[in-house]
């Protein structure tokens, strides 16, 4: 997230009103609900995890044990089990 100087985008009257609440500080302005992206959507990491999890489930279906999968993917056995049994 990059910061933008309020003077470059907001009208002077609005800046003066904001200064009644905060001066020389940072204000986070959240996106509108309909424009929000879910976790990992922008970076593509969610898709990477889904691909990895499909691979883990496929390898489990081929007979590889959760313990071996945990070592192979550097995950805990409980994390592997959650991936295997998730619907």
Coordinates of C-alpha atoms in Angstrom, one line a residue:
X1 CA 0.0 0.0 0.0
X2 CA 1.4 3.4 -0.9
X3 CA 0.7 6.6 0.8
X4 CA -0.6 9.6 -1.0
X5 CA -0.4 13.2 0.2
X6 CA -3.9 14.4 0.9
X7 CA -3.1 17.8 -0.7
X8 CA -2.7 16.1 -4.1
X9 CA -6.1 14.5 -4.2
X10 CA -8.5 16.1 -1.6
X11 CA -10.2 19.5 -1.7
X12 CA -8.8 22.0 0.8
X13 CA -12.1 22.1 2.8
X14 CA -12.0 18.3 3.3
X15 CA -8.3 18.5 4.4
X16 CA -9.2 21.2 7.0
X17 CA -12.1 19.0 8.3
X18 CA -9.8 16.0 8.6
X19 CA -7.3 18.1 10.5
X20 CA -9.9 18.5 13.2
X21 CA -9.5 14.7 13.9
X22 CA -5.8 14.0 13.0
X23 CA -2.8 16.0 12.1
X24 CA 0.4 14.7 10.5
X25 CA -0.8 11.1 10.9
X26 CA -1.9 8.3 8.7
X27 CA -5.5 7.4 7.9
X28 CA -6.4 4.1 6.3
X29 CA -9.3 4.5 3.9
X30 CA -10.8 1.0 3.2
X31 CA -12.0 -0.1 -0.2
X32 CA -15.7 -0.3 -0.7
X33 CA -17.1 -3.7 0.1
X34 CA -17.9 -4.6 -3.5
X35 CA -14.3 -3.7 -4.6
X36 CA -12.5 -5.7 -1.9
X37 CA -10.3 -8.5 -3.0
X38 CA -10.1 -11.7 -0.9
X39 CA -6.8 -12.8 0.7
X40 CA -4.1 -13.8 -1.8
X41 CA -6.2 -12.7 -4.8
X42 CA -3.9 -9.8 -5.9
X43 CA -0.6 -11.6 -5.3
X44 CA -1.7 -14.9 -6.8
X45 CA -0.6 -16.8 -3.7
X46 CA -4.1 -18.3 -3.1
X47 CA -3.9 -20.0 -6.5
X48 CA -0.4 -21.3 -5.7
X49 CA -1.7 -22.8 -2.5
X50 CA -4.7 -24.4 -4.2
X51 CA -2.4 -26.0 -6.8
X52 CA -0.1 -27.3 -4.1
X53 CA -3.1 -28.7 -2.1
X54 CA -4.4 -30.5 -5.2
X55 CA -1.0 -32.0 -5.7
X56 CA -0.9 -33.1 -2.0
X57 CA -4.4 -34.7 -2.3
X58 CA -3.4 -36.5 -5.5
X59 CA -0.2 -37.9 -4.0
X60 CA -2.2 -39.0 -0.9
X61 CA -4.6 -40.8 -3.2
X62 CA -1.6 -42.6 -4.9
X63 CA -0.7 -44.0 -1.5
X64 CA 1.8 -41.6 0.0
X65 CA 1.5 -41.3 3.7
X66 CA 0.6 -38.0 5.5
X67 CA 4.0 -38.3 7.3
X68 CA 5.9 -38.5 4.0
X69 CA 3.8 -35.6 2.6
X70 CA 4.6 -33.5 5.7
X71 CA 8.3 -34.0 5.1
X72 CA 8.1 -33.4 1.4
X73 CA 6.1 -30.2 1.7
X74 CA 7.7 -28.9 5.0
X75 CA 4.3 -28.9 6.7
X76 CA 3.0 -30.4 9.9
X77 CA 1.1 -33.7 9.8
X78 CA -2.0 -31.9 11.1
X79 CA -1.7 -29.4 8.2
X80 CA -1.5 -32.2 5.7
X81 CA -4.5 -33.9 7.2
X82 CA -6.5 -30.7 7.0
X83 CA -5.6 -30.4 3.3
X84 CA -6.4 -34.1 2.6
X85 CA -9.8 -34.1 4.3
X86 CA -11.0 -30.6 3.3
X87 CA -14.0 -30.6 0.9

